[in-house]
Coordinates of C-alpha atoms in Angstrom, one line a residue:
Chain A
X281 CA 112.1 116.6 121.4
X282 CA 109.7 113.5 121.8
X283 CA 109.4 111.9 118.6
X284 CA 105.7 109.9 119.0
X285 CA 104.6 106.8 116.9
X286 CA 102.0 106.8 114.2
X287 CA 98.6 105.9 116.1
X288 CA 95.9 106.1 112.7
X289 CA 97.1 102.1 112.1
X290 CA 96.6 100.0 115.3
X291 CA 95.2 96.8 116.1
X292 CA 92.5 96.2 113.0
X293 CA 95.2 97.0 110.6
X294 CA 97.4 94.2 112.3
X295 CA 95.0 91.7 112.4
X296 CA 94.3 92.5 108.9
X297 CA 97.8 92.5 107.6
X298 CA 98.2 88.9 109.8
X299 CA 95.5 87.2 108.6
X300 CA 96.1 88.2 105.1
X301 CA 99.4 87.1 105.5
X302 CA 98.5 83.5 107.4
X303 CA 96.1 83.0 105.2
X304 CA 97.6 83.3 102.1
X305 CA 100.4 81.0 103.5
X306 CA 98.5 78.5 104.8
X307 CA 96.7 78.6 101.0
X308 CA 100.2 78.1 99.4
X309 CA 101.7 75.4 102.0
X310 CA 98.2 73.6 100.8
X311 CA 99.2 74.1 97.3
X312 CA 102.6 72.1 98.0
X313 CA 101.0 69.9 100.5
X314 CA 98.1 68.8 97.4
X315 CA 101.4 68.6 94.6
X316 CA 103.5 66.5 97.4
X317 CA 100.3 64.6 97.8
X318 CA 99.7 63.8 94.1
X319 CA 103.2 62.7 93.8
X320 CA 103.7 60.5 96.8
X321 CA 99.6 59.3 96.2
X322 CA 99.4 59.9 100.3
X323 CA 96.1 60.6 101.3
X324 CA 97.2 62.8 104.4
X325 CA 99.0 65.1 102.4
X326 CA 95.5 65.5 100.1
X327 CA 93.6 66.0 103.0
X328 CA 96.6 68.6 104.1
X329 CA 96.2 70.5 101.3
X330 CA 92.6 71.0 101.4
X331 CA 92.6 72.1 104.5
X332 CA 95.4 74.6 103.9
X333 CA 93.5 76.0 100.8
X334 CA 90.4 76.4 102.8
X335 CA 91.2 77.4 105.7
X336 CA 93.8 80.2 103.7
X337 CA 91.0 81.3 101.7
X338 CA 88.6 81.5 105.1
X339 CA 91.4 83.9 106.8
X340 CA 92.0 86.2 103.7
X341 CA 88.5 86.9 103.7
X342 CA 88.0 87.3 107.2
X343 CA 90.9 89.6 106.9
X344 CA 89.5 91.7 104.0
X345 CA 86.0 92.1 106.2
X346 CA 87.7 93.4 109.2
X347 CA 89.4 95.7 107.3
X348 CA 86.5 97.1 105.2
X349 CA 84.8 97.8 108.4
X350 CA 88.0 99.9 109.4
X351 CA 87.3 102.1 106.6
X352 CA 86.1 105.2 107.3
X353 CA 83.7 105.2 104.3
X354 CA 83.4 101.6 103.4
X355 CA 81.3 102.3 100.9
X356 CA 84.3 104.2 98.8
X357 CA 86.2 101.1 99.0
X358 CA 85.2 99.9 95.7
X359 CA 87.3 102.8 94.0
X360 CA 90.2 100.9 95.7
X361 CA 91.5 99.1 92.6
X362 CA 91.9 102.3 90.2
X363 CA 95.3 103.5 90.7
X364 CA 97.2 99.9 91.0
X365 CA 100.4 102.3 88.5
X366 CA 101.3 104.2 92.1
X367 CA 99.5 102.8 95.1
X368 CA 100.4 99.7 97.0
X369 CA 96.8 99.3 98.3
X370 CA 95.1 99.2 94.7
X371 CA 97.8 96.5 93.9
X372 CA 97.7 94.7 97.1
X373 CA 93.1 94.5 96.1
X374 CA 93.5 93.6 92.9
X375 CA 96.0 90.9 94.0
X376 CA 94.0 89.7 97.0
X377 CA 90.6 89.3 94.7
X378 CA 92.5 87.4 92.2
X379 CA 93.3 85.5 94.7
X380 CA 89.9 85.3 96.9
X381 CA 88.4 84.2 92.9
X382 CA 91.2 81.1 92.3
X383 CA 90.5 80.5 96.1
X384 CA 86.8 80.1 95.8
X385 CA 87.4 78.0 92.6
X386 CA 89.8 75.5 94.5
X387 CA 87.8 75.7 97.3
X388 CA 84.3 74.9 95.6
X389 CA 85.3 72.7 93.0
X390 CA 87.8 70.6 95.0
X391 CA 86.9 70.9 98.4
X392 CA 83.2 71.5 98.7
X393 CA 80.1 72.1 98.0
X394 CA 79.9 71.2 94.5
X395 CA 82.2 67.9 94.7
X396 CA 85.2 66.3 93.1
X397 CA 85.0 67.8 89.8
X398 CA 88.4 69.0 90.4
X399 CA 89.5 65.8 92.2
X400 CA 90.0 63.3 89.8
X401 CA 92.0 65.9 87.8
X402 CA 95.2 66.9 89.2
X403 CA 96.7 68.5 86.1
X404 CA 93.6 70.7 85.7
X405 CA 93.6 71.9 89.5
X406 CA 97.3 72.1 89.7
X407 CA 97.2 74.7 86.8
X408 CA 94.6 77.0 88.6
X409 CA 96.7 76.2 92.5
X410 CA 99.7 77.4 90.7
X411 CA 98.0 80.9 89.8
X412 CA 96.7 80.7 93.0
X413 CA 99.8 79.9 94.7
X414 CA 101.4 83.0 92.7
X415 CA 98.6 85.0 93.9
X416 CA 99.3 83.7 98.1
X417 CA 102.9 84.7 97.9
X418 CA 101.8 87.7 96.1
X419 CA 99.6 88.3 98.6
X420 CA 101.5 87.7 101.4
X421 CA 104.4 90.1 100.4
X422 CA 102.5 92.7 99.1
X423 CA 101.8 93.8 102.9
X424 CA 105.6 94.7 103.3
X425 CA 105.9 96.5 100.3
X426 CA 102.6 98.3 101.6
X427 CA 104.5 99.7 104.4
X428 CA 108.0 99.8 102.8
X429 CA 106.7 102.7 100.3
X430 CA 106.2 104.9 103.2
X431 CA 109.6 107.3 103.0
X432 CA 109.0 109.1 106.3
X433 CA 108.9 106.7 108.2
X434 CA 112.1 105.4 108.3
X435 CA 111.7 102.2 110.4
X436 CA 109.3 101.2 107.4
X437 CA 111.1 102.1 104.5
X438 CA 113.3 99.6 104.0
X439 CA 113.7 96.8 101.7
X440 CA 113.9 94.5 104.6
X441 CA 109.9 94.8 105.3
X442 CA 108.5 92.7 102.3
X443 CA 111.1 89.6 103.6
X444 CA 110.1 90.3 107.2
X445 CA 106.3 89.8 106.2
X446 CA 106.6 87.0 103.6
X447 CA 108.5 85.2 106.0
X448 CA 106.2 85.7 109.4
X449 CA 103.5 85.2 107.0
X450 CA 105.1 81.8 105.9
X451 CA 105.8 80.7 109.4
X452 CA 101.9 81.6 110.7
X453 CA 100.6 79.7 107.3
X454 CA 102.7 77.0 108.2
X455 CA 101.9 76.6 111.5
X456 CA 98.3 76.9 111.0
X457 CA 98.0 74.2 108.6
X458 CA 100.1 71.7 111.2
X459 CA 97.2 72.7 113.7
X460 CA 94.9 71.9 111.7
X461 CA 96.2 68.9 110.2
X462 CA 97.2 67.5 113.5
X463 CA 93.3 67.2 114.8
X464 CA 91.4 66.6 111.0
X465 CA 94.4 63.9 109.6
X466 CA 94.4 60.9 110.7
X467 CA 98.0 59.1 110.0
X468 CA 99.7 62.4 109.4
X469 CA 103.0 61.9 111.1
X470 CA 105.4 62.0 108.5
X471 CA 103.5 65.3 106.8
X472 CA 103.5 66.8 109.8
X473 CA 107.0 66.4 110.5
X474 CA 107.9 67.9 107.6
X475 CA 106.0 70.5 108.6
X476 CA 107.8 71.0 111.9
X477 CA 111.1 71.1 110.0
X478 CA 109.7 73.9 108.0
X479 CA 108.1 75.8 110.5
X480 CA 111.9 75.3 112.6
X481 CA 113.4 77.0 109.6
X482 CA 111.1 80.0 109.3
X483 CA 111.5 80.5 112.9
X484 CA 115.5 80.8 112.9
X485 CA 115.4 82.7 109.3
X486 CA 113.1 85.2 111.3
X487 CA 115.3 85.5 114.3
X488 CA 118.4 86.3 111.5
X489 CA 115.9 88.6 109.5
X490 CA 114.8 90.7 112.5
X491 CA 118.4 91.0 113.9
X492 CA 119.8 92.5 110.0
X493 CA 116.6 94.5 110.3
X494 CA 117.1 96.3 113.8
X495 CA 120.4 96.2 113.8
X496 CA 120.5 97.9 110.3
X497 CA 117.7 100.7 111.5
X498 CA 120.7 103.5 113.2
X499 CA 121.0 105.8 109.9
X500 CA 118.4 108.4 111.0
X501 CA 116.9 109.8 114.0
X502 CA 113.2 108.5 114.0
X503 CA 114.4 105.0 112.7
X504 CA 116.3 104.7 116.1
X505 CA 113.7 106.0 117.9
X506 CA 111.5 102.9 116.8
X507 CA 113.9 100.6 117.5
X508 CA 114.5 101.9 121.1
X509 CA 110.7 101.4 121.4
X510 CA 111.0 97.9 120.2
X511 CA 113.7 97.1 122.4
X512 CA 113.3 98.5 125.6
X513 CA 110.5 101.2 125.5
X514 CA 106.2 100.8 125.0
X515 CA 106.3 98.4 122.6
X516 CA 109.0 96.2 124.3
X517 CA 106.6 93.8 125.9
X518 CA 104.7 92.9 122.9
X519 CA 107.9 92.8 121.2
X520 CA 110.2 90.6 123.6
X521 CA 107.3 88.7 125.1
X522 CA 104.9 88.5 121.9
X523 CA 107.3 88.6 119.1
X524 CA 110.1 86.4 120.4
X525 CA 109.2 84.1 123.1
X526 CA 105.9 83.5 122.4
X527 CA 105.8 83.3 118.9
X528 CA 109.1 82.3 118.3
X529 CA 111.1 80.4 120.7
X530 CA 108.4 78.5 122.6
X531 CA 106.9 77.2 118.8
X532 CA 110.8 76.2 118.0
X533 CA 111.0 74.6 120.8
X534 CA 108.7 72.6 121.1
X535 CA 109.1 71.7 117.2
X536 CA 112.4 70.2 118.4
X537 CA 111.1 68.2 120.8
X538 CA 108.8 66.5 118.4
X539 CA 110.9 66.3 115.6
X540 CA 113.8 64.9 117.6
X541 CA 111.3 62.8 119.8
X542 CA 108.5 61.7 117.1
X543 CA 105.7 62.7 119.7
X544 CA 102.4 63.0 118.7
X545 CA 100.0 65.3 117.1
X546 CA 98.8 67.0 120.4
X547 CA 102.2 68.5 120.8
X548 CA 101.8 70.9 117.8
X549 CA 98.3 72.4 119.6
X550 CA 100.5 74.9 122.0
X551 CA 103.5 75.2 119.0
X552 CA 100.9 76.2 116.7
X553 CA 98.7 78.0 118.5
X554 CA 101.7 80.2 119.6
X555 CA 103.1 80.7 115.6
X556 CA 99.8 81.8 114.4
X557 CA 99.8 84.8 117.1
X558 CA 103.3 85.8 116.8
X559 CA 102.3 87.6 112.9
X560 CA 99.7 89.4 114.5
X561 CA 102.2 90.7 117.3
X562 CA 105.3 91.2 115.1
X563 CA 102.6 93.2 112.7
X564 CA 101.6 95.4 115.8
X565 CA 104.8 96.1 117.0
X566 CA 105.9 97.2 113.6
X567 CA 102.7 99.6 113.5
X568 CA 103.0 100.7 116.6
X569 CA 106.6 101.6 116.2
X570 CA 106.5 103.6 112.9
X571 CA 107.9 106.8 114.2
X572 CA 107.4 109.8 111.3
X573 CA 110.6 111.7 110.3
X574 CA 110.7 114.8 112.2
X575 CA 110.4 118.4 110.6
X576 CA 114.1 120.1 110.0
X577 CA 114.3 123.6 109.2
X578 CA 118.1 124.8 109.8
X579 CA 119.2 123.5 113.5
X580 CA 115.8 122.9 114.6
X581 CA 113.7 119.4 114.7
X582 CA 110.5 119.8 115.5
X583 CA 108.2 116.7 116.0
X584 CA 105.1 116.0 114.1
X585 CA 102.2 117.5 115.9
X586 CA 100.0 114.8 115.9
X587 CA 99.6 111.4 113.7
Chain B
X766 CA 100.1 128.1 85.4
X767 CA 99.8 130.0 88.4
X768 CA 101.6 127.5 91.4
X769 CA 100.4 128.8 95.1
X770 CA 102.9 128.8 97.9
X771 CA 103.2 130.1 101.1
X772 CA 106.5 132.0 102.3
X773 CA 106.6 131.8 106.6
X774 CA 109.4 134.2 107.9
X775 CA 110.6 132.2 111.3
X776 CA 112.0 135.3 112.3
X777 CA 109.3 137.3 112.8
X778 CA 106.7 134.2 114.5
X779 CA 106.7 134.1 117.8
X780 CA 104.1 131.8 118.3
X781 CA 100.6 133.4 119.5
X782 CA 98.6 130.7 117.5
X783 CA 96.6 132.9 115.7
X784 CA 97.0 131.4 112.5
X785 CA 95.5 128.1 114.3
X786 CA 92.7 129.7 115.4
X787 CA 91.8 131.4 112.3
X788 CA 92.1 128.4 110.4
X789 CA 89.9 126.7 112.5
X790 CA 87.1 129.5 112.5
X791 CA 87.4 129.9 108.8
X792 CA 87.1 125.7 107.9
X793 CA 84.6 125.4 111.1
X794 CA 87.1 122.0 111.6
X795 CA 85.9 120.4 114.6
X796 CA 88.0 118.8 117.5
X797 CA 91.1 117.1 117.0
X798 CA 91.6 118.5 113.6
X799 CA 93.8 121.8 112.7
X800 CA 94.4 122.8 109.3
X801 CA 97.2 125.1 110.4
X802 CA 99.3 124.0 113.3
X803 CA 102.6 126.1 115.2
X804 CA 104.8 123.5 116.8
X805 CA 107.6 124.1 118.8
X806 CA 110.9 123.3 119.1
X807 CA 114.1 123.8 122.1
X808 CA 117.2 123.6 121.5
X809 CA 120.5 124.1 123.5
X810 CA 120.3 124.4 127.5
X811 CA 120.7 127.5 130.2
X812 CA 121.9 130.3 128.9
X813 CA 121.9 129.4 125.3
X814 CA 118.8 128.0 125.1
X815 CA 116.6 128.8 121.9
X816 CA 112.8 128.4 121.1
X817 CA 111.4 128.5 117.9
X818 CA 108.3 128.0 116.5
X819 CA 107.4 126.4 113.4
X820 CA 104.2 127.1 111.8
X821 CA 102.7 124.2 109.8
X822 CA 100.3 124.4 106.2
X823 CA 100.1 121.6 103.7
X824 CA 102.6 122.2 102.0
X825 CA 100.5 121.4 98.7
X826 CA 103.5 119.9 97.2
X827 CA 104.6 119.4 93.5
X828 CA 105.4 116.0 93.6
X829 CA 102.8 115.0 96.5
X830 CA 103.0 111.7 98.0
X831 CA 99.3 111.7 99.3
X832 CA 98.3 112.2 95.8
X833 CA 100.8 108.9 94.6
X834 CA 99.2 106.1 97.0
X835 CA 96.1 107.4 97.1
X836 CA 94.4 104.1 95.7
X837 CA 90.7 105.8 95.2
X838 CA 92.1 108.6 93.5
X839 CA 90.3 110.6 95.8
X840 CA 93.4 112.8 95.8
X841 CA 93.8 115.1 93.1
X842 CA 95.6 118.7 92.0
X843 CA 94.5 121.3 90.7
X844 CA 95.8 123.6 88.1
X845 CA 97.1 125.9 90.5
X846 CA 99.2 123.2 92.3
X847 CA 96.6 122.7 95.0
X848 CA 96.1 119.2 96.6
X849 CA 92.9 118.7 97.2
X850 CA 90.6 115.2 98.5
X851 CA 87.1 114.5 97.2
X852 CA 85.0 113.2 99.8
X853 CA 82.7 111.0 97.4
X854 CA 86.2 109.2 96.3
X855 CA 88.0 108.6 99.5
X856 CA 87.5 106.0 101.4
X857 CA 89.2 106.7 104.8
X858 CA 92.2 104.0 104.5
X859 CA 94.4 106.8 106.0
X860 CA 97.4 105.5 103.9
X861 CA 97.9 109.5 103.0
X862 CA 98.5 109.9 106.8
X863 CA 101.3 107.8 106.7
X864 CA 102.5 109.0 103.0
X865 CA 102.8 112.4 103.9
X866 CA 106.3 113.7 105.7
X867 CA 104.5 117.2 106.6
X868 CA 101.8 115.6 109.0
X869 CA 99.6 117.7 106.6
X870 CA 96.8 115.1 106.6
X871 CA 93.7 114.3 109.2
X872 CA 90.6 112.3 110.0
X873 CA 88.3 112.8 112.4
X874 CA 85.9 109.5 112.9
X875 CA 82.8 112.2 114.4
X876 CA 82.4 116.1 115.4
X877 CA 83.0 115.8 119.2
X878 CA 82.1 118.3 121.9
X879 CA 84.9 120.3 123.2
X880 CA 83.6 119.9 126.6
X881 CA 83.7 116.2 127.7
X882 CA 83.2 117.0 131.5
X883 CA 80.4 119.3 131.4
X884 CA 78.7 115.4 131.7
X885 CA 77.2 115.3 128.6
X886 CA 78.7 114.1 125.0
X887 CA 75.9 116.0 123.5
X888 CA 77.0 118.9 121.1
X889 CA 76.0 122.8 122.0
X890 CA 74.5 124.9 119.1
X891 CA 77.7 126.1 118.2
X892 CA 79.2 122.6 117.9
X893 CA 76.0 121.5 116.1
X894 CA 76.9 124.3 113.6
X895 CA 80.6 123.6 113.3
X896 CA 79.0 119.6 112.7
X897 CA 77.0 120.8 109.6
X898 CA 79.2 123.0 107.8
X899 CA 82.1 120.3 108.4
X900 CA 79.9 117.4 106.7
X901 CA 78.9 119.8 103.7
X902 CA 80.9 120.7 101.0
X903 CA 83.9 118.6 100.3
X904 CA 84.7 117.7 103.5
X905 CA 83.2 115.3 106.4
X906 CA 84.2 112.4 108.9
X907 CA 85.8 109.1 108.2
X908 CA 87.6 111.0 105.3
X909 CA 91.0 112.4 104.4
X910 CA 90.5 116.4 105.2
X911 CA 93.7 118.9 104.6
X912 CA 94.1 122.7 104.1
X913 CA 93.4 123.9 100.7
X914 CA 95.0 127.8 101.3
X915 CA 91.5 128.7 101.7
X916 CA 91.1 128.7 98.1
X917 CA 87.7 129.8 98.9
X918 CA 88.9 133.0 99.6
X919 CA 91.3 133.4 97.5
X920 CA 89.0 133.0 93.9
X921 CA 87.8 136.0 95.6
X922 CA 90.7 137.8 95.6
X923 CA 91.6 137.7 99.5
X924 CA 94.5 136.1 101.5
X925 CA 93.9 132.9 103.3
X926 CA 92.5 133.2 106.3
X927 CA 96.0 132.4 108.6
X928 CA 97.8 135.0 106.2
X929 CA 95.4 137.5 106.8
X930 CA 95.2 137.2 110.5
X931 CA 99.0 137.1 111.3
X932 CA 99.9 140.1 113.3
X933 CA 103.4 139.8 112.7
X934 CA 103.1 139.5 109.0
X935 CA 105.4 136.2 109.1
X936 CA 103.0 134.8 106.4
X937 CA 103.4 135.2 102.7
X938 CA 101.1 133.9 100.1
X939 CA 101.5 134.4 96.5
X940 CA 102.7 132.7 93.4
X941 CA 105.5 131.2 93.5
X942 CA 106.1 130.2 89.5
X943 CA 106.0 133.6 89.2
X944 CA 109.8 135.0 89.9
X945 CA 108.2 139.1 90.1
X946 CA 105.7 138.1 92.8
X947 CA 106.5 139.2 96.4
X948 CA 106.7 136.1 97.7
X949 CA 109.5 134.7 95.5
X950 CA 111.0 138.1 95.9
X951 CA 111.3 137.1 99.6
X952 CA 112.5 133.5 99.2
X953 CA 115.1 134.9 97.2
X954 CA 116.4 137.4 99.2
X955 CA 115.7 135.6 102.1
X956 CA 117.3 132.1 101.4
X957 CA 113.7 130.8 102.3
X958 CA 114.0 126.7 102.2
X959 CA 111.3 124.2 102.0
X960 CA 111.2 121.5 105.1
X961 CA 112.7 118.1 104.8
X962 CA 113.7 118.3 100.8
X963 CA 115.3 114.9 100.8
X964 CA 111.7 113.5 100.4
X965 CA 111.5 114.8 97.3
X966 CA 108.2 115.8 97.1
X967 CA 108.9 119.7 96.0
X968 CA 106.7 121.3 98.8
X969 CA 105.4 125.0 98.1
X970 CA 105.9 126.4 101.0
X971 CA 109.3 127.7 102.1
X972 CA 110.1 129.2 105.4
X973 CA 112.9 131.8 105.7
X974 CA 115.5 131.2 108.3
X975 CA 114.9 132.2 112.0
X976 CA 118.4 134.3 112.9

């Protein structure tokens, strides 16, 4: 019996789930980046935040319009929100419009068009980025608990998957930001050093959370079927190649080197460029991998027909 | 309250796919989507090897997950414990695709012609027809479609079409709340058992053991 992956999520739904996930990151890292700003009154860490927030706020929309033009009746979509007491997707819109709401706020009144009315009042905006922060991590979670509550498909359905996307989605925010920050800040060493130590962290927590999480997926047939095709079957490329060394050892890397070194800004362009692709490839692979439990009736498995 | 369920005797299939192809002249479903499936399975090598085959409904569960993350609520059931998706409510997500152990789920994103290579992706009159009765009604593309036990049928006092067709009379259809009926007669007396139970989502339909 060839058990087959899940084929109805591919690509789109990645991308969603990634830039939902780097977005509402990069929108909480600015929402540090704008508190660590007020306190150390550094004007590189202000400019850091705002473009965190924005460019957070940017992707979670972006995400949100790919995947409404996934749908196959778009049009239905704003029923989406009604049952939020049993379906992760109802939560996971009413959370992300919250969000897209406080976004636009910090976005508008702090950032632009309609000026500093938020600027010269830190305790006021750090009231709505703290709601809004609540809303990114929220947001950025919710995606794992999305996939978690899917019981037949055992290489989902486990508690690990909300860590494994708040921390990907962590790392990609974070490394997005120090892209960004590294062309649009001027004098932004020490910020973007911390940065790098953050980004370093993620990385290493990720390597430890996806070795618990694949090492832990040998109870049932189906969940060791996905891991086989993680490891060494179709989606072992994207996996090994994508996953690891691109998105996780080369951005490491090369966050060493600067941090131990104190090169410049240009450094992070390849580092960064590199952590904001490896959610979109660990978010495939884990789609792409989602191998339904087969049908048992006495001795016999039988394999789903078609999904 | 009346609780429909389907009784499937593995002993007596032997897999001539009937069932599938009544379904699918009954629901005029187009390509790539088949309300009633029979899958096979192998087990044991040369000269103990065993085929069976395992005929597939929705199982139109008690406690269906489809009907849980539905986040539309597109996905309702009825008072007789059918599941069934309402097309002006559904909005194509596919999340009940992944929700549901049984694989009792589909989309289809348009009616496509069953013959690719005769160089033309145009459809033929009878795929035309199959195309319109498919979008009317409660059904369509982009959507969430499933078997409904034909309920169509039945309100008129008839066995779903795959029952009905069966020439080995594997197929039982009936009420299952009701413990005089002939189908839980059978389950009874047969042992039947539902498929994968430690999902527990309660499915109707209960197959009785091949040997």
């Amino acid at each position: 019996m060839r058990l087959k992956a899940q084929t109805k999520w591919r690509w789109e739904h990645a991308i969603y789930l990634a830039l939902v996930g780097i977005g509402t990151s990069a929108f909480a890292i600015g929402v540090v980046a704008d508190f660590a700003g007020v306190t150390a009154a550094s004007d590189a860490w202000l400019k850091m935040a705002k473009i965190g927030m924005t460019s957070g706020f940017i992707l979670v929309g972006i995400g949100l319009i790919i995947v409404l033009i996934d749908l196959g009746k778009p049009q239905n979509a704003i029923h989406a929100w009604k049952k939020p007491n049993t379906s992760w997707i109802s939560r996971g819109i009413i959370i992300l419009t919250l969000f897209m709401v406080f976004g636009a706020i910090n976005v508008a009144f702090y950032v632009w068009p309609f000026g500093a009315a938020l600027e010269g009042s830190p305790a006021a905006r750090h009231f709505l980025q703290v709601i809004g922060l609540i809303l990114s991590l929220c947001g950025v979670s919710y995606a794992g608990f999305l996939l978690g509550a899917n019981r037949p498909i055992a290489a989902w359905s486990t508690p690990m998957m909300p860590t494994i996307f708040l921390i990907s989605g962590l790392y990609g925010g974070t490394c997005l930001v120090q892209l960004l920050s590294g062309f649009l800040v001027s004098d932004a060493v020490q910020p973007l050093k911390y940065l790098a130590f953050t980004i370093l962290i993620l990385g290493i927590l990720q390597f430890l959370i996806l070795g618990f999480y694949l090492q832990g997926q040998n109870r049932v047939s189906e969940a060791r079927a996905s891991t086989m095709m993680l490891m060494n079957g179709e989606q072992s490329t994207l996996f090994w190649a994508g996953v690891i060394v691109i998105g996780l050892l080369l951005p490491i890397i090369i966050e060493l080197f600067a941090v131990t070194t104190g090169a410049g800004a240009g450094i992070y362009f390849i580092a960064g460029i590199a952590g904001i692709l490896q959610p979109i490839f660990l978010r495939q692979a884990i789609l792409a991998s989602g191998i339904h439990a087969p049908l048992r009736a006495g001795c016999f498995e039988y394999a789903l027909p078609k999904q | 309250m009346t609780r429909y369920g389907f009784a499937i005797d593995l002993k007596r299939c032997y897999g001539c796919y009937s069932c599938q192809t009544a379904c699918k002249a009954e629901n005029s479903t187009p390509k790539g989507i088949d309300f009633a499936v029979c899958v096979p399975a192998e087990i044991g090598t040369y000269p103990g090897a065993l085929r069976q085959m395992l005929p597939l409904v929705c199982m139109q569960c008690a406690k269906p997950s489809c009907m849980e993350v539905c986040p539309t609520g597109a996905t309702t059931q009825d008072e007789n414990g059918i599941v069934q998706v309402d097309k002006n409510l559904c909005m194509g997500c596919k999340y009940c695709m992944m929700a549901c152990p049984y694989g009792a789920r589909q989309v289809v994103d348009e009616v496509e012609t069953y013959f690719p290579d005769a160089g033309t992706t145009e459809l033929d009159p009878y795929e035309k027809y199959v195309k319109d009765q498919w979008n009317s009604g409660m059904r369509g593309c982009g959507i969430a479609v499933k078997c409904d036990y034909c309920m169509h049928r039945v309100k008129e006092g008839r066995q779903p079409a795959c029952v009905a067709c069966c020439p080995a009379k594997a197929r039982y259809f009936g009420d299952i709340s009701d413990p005089e009926s002939e189908i839980s007669i059978v389950i009874r007396r047969e042992r039947g058992e539902p498929l994968n139970p430690e999902f527990g989502n309660e499915p109707s339909c209960f197959y009785l053991p091949p040997r």
